[in-house]
Coordinates of C-alpha atoms and ligand atoms in Angstrom, one line a residue:
X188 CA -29.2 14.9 13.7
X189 CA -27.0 13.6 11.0
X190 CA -27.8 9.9 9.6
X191 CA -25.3 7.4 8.3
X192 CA -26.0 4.4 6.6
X193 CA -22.8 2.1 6.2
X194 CA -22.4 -1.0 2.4
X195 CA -21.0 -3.4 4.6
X196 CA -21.3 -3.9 8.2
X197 CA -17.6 -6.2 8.8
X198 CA -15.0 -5.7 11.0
X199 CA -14.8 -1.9 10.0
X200 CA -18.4 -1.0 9.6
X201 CA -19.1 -3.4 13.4
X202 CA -16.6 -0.7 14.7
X203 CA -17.9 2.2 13.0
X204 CA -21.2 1.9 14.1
X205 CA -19.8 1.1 18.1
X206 CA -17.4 4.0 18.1
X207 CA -20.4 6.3 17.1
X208 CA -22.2 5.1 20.2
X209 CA -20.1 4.2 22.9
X210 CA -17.9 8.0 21.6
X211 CA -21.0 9.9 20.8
X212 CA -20.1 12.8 23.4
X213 CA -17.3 13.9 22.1
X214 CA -17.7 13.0 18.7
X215 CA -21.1 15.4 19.0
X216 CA -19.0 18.2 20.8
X217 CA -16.4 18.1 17.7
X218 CA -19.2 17.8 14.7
X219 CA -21.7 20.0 16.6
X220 CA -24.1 17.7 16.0
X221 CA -25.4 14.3 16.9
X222 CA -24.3 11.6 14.3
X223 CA -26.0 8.8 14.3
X224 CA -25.8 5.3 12.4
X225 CA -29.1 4.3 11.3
X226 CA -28.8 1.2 8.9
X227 CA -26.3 -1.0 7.4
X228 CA -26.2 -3.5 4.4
X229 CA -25.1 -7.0 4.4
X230 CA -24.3 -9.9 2.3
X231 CA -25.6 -12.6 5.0
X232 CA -28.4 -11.8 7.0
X233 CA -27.9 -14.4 9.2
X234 CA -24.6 -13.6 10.9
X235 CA -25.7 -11.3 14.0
X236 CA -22.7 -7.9 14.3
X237 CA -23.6 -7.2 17.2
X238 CA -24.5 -4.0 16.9
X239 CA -27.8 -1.5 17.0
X240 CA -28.5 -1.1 13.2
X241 CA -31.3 -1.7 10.8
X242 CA -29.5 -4.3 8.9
X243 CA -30.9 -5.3 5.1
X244 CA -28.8 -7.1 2.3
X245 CA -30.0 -4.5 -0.7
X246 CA -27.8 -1.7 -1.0
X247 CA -30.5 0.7 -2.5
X248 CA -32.0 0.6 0.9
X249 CA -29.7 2.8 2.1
X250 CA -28.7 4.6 -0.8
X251 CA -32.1 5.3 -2.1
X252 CA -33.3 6.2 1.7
X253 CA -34.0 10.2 1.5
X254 CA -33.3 9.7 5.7
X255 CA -29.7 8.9 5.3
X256 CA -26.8 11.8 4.8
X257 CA -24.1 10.2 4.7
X258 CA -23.4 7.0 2.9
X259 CA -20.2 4.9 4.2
X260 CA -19.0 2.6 1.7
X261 CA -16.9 -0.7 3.1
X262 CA -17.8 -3.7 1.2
X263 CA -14.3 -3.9 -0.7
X264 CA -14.3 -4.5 -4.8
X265 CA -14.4 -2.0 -7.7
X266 CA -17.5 -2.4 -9.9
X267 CA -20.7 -2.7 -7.7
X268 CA -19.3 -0.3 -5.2
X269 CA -18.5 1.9 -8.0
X270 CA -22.0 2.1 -9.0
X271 CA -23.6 2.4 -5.5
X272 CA -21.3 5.4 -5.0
X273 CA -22.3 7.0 -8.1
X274 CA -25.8 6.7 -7.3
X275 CA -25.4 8.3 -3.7
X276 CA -23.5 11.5 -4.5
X277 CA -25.9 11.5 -7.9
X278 CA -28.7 11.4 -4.7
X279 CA -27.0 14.0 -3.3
X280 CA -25.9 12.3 0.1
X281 CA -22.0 12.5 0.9
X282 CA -19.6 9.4 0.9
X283 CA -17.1 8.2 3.3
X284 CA -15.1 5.6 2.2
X285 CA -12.5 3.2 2.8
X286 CA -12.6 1.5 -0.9
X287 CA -8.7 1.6 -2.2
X288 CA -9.6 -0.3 -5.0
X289 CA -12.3 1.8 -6.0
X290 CA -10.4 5.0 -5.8
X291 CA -6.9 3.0 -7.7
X292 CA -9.6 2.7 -10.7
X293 CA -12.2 5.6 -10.4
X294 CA -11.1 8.7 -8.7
X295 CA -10.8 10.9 -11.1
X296 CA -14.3 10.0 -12.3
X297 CA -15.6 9.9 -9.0
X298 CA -14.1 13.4 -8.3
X299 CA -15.9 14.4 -11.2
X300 CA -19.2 12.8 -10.5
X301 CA -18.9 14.5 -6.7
X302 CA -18.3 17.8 -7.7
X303 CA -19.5 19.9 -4.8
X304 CA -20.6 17.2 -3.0
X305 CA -17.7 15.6 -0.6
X306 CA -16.4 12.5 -0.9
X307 CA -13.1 11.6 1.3
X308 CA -11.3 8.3 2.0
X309 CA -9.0 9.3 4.9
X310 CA -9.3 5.4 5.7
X311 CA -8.6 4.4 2.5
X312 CA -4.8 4.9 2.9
X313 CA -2.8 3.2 5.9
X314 CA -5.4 2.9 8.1
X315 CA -5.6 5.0 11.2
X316 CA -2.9 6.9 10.2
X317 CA -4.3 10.4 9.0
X318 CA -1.9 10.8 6.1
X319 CA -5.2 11.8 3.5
X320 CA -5.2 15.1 5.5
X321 CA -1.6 15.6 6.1
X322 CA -1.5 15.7 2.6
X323 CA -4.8 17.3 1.5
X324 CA -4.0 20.3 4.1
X325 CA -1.0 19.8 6.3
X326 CA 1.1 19.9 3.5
X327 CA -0.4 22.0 0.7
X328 CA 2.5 25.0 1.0
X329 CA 4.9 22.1 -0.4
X330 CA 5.8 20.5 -3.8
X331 CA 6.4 16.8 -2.8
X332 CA 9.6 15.1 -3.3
X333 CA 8.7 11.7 -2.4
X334 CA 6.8 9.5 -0.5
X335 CA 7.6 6.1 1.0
X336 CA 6.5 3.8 3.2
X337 CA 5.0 0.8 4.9
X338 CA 1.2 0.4 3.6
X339 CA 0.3 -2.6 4.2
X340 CA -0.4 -3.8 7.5
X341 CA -0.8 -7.4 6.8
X342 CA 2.9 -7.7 4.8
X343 CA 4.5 -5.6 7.6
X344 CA 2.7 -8.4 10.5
X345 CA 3.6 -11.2 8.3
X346 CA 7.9 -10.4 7.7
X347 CA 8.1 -8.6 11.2
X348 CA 6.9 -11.9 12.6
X349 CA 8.6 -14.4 10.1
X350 CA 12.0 -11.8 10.2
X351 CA 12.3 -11.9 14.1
X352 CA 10.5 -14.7 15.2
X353 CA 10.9 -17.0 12.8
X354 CA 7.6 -17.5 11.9
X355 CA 5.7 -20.0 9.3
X356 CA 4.5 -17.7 6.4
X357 CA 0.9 -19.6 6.0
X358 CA 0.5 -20.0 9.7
X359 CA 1.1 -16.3 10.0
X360 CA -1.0 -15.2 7.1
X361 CA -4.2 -16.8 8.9
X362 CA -3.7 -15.4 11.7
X363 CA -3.6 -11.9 9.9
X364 CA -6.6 -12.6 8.7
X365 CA -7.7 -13.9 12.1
X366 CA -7.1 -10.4 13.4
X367 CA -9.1 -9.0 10.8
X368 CA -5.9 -7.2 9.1
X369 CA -6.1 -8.8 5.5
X370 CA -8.1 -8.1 3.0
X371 CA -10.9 -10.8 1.6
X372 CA -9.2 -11.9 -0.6
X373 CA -5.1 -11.9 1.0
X374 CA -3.2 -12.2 -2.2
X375 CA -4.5 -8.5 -2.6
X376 CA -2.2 -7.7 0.7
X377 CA 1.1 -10.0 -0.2
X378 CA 0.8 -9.8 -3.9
X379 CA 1.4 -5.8 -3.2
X380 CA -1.8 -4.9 -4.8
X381 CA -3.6 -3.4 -2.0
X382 CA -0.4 -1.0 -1.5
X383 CA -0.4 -0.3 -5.0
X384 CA -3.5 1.2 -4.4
X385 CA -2.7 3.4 -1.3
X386 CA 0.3 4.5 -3.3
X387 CA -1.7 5.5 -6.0
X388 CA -4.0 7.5 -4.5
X389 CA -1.3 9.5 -2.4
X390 CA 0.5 9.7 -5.5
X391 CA -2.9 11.8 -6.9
X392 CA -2.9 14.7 -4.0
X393 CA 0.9 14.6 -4.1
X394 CA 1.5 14.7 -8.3
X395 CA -1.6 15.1 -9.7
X396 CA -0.7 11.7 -11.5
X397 CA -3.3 9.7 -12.8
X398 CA -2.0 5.7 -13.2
X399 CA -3.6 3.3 -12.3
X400 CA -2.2 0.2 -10.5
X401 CA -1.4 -2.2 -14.3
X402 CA 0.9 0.8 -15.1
X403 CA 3.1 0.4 -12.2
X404 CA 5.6 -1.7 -10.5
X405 CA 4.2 -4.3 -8.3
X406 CA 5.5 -6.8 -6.6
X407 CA 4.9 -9.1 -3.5
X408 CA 6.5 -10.5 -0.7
X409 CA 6.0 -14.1 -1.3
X410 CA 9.3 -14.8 -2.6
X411 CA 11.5 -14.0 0.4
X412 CA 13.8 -16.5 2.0
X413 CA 15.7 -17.4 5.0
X414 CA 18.7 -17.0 3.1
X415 CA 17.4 -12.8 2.1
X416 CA 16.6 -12.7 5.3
X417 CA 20.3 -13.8 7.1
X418 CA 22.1 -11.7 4.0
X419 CA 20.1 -8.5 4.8
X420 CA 21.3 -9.0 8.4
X421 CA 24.5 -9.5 8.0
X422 CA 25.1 -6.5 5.5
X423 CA 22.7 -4.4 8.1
X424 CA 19.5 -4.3 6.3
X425 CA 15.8 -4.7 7.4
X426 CA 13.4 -6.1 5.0
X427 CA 10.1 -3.5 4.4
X428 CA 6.9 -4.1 1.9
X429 CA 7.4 -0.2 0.5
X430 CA 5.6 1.9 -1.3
X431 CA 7.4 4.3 -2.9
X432 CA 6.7 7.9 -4.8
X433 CA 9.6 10.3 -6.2
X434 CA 10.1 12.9 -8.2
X435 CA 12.9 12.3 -10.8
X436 CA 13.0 15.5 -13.1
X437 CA 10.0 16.0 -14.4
X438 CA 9.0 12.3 -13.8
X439 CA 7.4 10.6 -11.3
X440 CA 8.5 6.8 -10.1
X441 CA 5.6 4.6 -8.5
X442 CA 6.7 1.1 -7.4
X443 CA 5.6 -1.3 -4.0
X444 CA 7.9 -3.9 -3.6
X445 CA 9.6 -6.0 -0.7
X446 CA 12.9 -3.9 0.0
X447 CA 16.4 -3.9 1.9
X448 CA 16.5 -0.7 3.6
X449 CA 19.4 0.4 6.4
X450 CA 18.4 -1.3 9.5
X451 CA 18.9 2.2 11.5
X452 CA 16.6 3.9 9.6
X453 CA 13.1 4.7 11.6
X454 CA 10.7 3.0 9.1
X455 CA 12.9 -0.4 9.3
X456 CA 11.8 -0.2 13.0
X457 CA 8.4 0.2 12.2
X458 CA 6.7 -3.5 13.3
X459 CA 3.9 -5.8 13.5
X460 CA 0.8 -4.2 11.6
X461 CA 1.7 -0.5 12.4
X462 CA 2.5 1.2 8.6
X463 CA 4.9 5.0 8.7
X464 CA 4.5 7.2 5.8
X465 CA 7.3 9.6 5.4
X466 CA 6.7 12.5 3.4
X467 CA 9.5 15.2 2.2
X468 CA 8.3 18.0 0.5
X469 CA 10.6 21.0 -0.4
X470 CA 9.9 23.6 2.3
X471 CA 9.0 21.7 5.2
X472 CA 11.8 19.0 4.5
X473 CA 10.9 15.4 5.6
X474 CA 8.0 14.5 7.4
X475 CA 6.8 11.1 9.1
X476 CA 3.5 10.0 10.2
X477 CA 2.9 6.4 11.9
X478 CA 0.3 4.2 13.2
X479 CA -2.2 0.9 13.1
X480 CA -2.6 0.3 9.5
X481 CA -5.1 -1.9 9.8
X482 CA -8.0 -3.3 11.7
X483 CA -11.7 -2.6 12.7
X484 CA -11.4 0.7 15.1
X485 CA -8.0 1.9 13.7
X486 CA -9.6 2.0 10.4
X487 CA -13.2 3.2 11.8
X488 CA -11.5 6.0 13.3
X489 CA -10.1 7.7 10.3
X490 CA -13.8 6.6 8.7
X491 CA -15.2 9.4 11.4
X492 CA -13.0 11.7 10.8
X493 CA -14.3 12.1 7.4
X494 CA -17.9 12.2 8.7
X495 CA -16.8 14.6 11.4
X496 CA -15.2 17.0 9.4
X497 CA -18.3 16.5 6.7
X498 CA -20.8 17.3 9.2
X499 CA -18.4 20.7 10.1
X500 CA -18.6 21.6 6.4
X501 CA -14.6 21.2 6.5
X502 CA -14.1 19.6 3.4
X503 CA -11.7 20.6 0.4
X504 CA -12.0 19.1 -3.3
X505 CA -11.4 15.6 -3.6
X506 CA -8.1 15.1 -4.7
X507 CA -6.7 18.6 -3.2
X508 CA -6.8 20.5 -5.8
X509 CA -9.5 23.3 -6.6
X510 CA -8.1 23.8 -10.5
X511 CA -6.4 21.9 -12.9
X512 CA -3.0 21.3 -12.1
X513 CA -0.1 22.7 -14.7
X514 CA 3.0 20.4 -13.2
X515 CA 4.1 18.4 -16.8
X516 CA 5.0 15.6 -14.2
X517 CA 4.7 12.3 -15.8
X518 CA 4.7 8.7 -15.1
X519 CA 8.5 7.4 -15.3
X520 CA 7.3 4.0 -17.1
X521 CA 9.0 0.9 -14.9
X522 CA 12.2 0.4 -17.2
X523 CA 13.6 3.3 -16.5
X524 CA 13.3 3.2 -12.8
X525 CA 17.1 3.4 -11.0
X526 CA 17.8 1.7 -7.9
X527 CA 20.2 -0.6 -6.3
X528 CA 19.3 -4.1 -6.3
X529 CA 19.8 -7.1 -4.3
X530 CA 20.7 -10.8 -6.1
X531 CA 20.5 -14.4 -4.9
X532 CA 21.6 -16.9 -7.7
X533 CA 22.5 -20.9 -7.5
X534 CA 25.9 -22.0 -9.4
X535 CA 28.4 -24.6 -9.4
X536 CA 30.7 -24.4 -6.4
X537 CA 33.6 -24.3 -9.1
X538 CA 36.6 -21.8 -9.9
X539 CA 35.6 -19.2 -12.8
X540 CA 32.0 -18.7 -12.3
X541 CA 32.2 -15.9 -9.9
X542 CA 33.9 -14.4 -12.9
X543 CA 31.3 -15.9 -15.4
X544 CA 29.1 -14.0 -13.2
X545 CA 30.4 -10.6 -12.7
X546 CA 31.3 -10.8 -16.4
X547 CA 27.6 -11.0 -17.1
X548 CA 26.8 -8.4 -15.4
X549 CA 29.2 -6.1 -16.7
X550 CA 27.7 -6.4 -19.9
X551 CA 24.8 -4.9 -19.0
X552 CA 27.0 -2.3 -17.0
X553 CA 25.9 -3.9 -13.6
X554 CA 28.7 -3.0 -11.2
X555 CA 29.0 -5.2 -8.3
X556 CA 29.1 -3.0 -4.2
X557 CA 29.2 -6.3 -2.2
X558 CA 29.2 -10.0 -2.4
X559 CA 28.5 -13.4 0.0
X560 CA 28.7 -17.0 -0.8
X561 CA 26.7 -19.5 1.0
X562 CA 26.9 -23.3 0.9
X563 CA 23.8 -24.7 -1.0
X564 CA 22.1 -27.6 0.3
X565 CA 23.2 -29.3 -2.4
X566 CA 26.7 -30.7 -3.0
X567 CA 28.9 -29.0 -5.6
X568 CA 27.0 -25.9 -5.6
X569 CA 26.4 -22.8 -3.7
X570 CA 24.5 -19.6 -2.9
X571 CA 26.0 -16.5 -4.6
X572 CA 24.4 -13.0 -3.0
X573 CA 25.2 -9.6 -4.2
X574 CA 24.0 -6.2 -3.8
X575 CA 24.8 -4.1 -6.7
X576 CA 25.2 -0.4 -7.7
X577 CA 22.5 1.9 -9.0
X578 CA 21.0 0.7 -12.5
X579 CA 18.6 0.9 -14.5
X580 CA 15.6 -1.9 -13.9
X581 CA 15.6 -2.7 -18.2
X582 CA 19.4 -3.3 -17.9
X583 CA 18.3 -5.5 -14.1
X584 CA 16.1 -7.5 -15.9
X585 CA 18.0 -8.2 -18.9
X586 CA 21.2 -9.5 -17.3
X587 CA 18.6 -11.7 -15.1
X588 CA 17.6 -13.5 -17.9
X589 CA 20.7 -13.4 -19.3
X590 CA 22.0 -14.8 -16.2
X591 CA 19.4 -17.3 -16.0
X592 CA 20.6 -19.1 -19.2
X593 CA 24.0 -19.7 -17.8
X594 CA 24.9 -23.5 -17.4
X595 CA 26.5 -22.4 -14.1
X596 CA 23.5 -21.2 -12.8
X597 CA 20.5 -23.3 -11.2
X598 CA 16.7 -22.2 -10.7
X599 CA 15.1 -19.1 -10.6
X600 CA 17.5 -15.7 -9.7
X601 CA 15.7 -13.9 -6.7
X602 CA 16.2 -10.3 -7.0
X603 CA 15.1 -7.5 -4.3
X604 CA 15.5 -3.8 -4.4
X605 CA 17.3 -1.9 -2.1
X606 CA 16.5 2.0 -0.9
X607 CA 19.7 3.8 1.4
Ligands
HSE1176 N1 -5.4 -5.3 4.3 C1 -5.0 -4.0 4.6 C2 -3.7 -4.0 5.3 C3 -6.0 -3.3 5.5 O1 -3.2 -5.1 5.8 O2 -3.0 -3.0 5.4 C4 -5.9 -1.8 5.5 O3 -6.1 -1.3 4.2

């Protein structure tokens, strides 16, 4: 019989611990052998999960217990789950977990500190989806173009809902968190953060690249408007929370950010909390995978696939890689990134600032593909919208504030990126 303990019994440890139970037969008839969760640690012993566990609130009970053989790590945070880790593979038990954060700061040193013994994190990375493995294994034959896609389940709830139904953002935040699909703390899901992290680790078994989440683009999706939202439909875009991965030479571009993308592509119909990963690499070409991003079983299932295939003895090395890895790729720092953008700017409704404008941008050699103008609610001015051609995000950022220092020009300049 095989023993888990599981660091934090929430909404994904509750459903780990009932889909061991109430799925024991078959999860026993994969594993070929009986898996059972023996005790779980809490912050608050007074809250009854509901389920059949010895339940303390100190970690090194399960961590230090010689019973346990498996240690699943879900309390969320970097440093103390960092340590508690360390001292579990150092006791020689394996680790499951679901700790994006951790792995964003440590998992090269925690791949280190495993060594032989496994570690995995399919849940760590868009939830039930089992995109660790497609990459680990299903797509070990390829070099990777790119990667992109919808990673957060929370962002993707929160715009599909605001988008088509015209929802409040705070009112539908809370009730993300109500279902259990944001993180602790939220600003971690639409602040782009806890994307950054999935990103980053996918970008490890894709690249090899070791960045962690201050050296990369982030940005968040609480700047988005009614008036984004009615310009991206009228020029036949879908707004998406993306990650995004690509090989640019012998560079590699890491950015999450709220994004205009074609509204017939397949990952602009991806809704609600459901996140799609597409992956091209250069022999099999492009690749999609799609699912529940978040929430307690969706998540606790790819948790027992790691423990499943630990219990078979399936595991490969950590990151995918069994030696050192010769590519030269390196991180493309932000600047240089290329894309084409998206503005919204306020002026005075008056003739010669469109020109003012465009003039502005030229000098940064920002050349314009399409243009709207909106009445603002206030008199005299309006809403200028453009979507430009590729350029460089240095050269994006300096005609903002160039822009931004125009007398025509009122308030902040909101600015999205667009992927065709
Ligand atoms: N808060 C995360 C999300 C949970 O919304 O996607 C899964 O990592």
């Amino acid at each position: 019989m095989v023993k888990i303990g599981i660091l934090g019994v929430g909404t994904v440890g509750t459903s780990v611990a009932k889909i061991l139970e109430e799925n024991a037969d078959i999860i026993e008839a994969r594993a070929g052998k009986k898996i059972v969760a023996k005790s779980g640690v809490v912050k608050n012993l007074a809250k009854d999960r509901g389920v059949n566990l010895k339940i303390s609130d100190n970690p090194l009970d399960v961590v230090d217990d010689p019973e346990i053989d498996i240690v699943v790590e879900l309390m969320g945070g970097v440093d103390e789950p960092y340590a508690l880790v360390k001292k579990a593979l150092e006791n020689g038990k394996s680790v499951v977990t679901a700790n994006k954060a951790l792995l964003a700061y440590h998992r090269y040193e925690l791949q280190e500190i495993a060594g032989d013994i496994p570690l995995m994190y399919e849940a760590s990375t868009a939830g039930g989806i089992p995109i660790i493995g497609a990459l680990r294994t299903g797509l070990s034959a390829n070099h990777i173009e790119s990667i992109q896609g919808i990673m957060n389940g929370t962002c993707n709830y929160m715009l599909t809902n605001m988008i088509n139904n015209g929802a409040q953002y705070d009112e539908i935040l809370k009730e993300s968190q109500e279902l259990g699909y944001a993180e602790a703390d939220p600003t971690f899901d639409v602040g782009g953060f806890d994307a950054s992290h999935k990103l980053l680790i996918l970008a490890s078994i894709a690249y090899g690249i070791d960045a962690k989440p201050e050296d990369i683009l982030i940005e968040g999706i609480e700047n988005i408007t009614s008036t984004d939202v009615d310009f991206a439909k009228e020029f036949g875009y879908e707004i998406k929370s993306l990650g995004i991965a690509k090989k640019v030479g012998n560079a590699v571009e890491l950015r999450v950010h709220a994004t205009m993308i074609p509204a017939d592509s397949m990952i602009a119909k991806v809704d609600g909390v459901m996140n799609a990963v597409t992956v091209i690499g250069d022999r099999v070409g492009e690749t999609m995978y799609y699912g529940p991003g978040a929430g307690g079983d969706a998540t606790a299932s790819a948790v027992i696939s790691d423990i499943v295939d630990i219990v078979r003895g399936n595991q490969g090395p950590m990151l995918g890689y069994k030696k050192g890895l010769e590519s030269g790729l390196t991180l493309l720092p932000k600047e240089e990134i290329s894309t084409q953008y998206y503005l919204r700017l306020e002026v005075d409704d008056q003739s010669g600032v469109l020109a003012t404008i465009t003039t502005e941008l030229g000098k940064f050699g920002i050349s314009i593909e399409a243009m709207l103008q909106k009445p603002s609610i206030v008199e005299e001015r309006a809403k200028l919208l453009f979507t430009t051609h590729k350029c460089k995000e240095s050269e994006m950022q300096e005609a903002i504030t160039a822009l931004g220092k125009l007398d025509v020009v009122y308030g902040e300049i909101a600015m999205m990126r667009i992927e065709k």
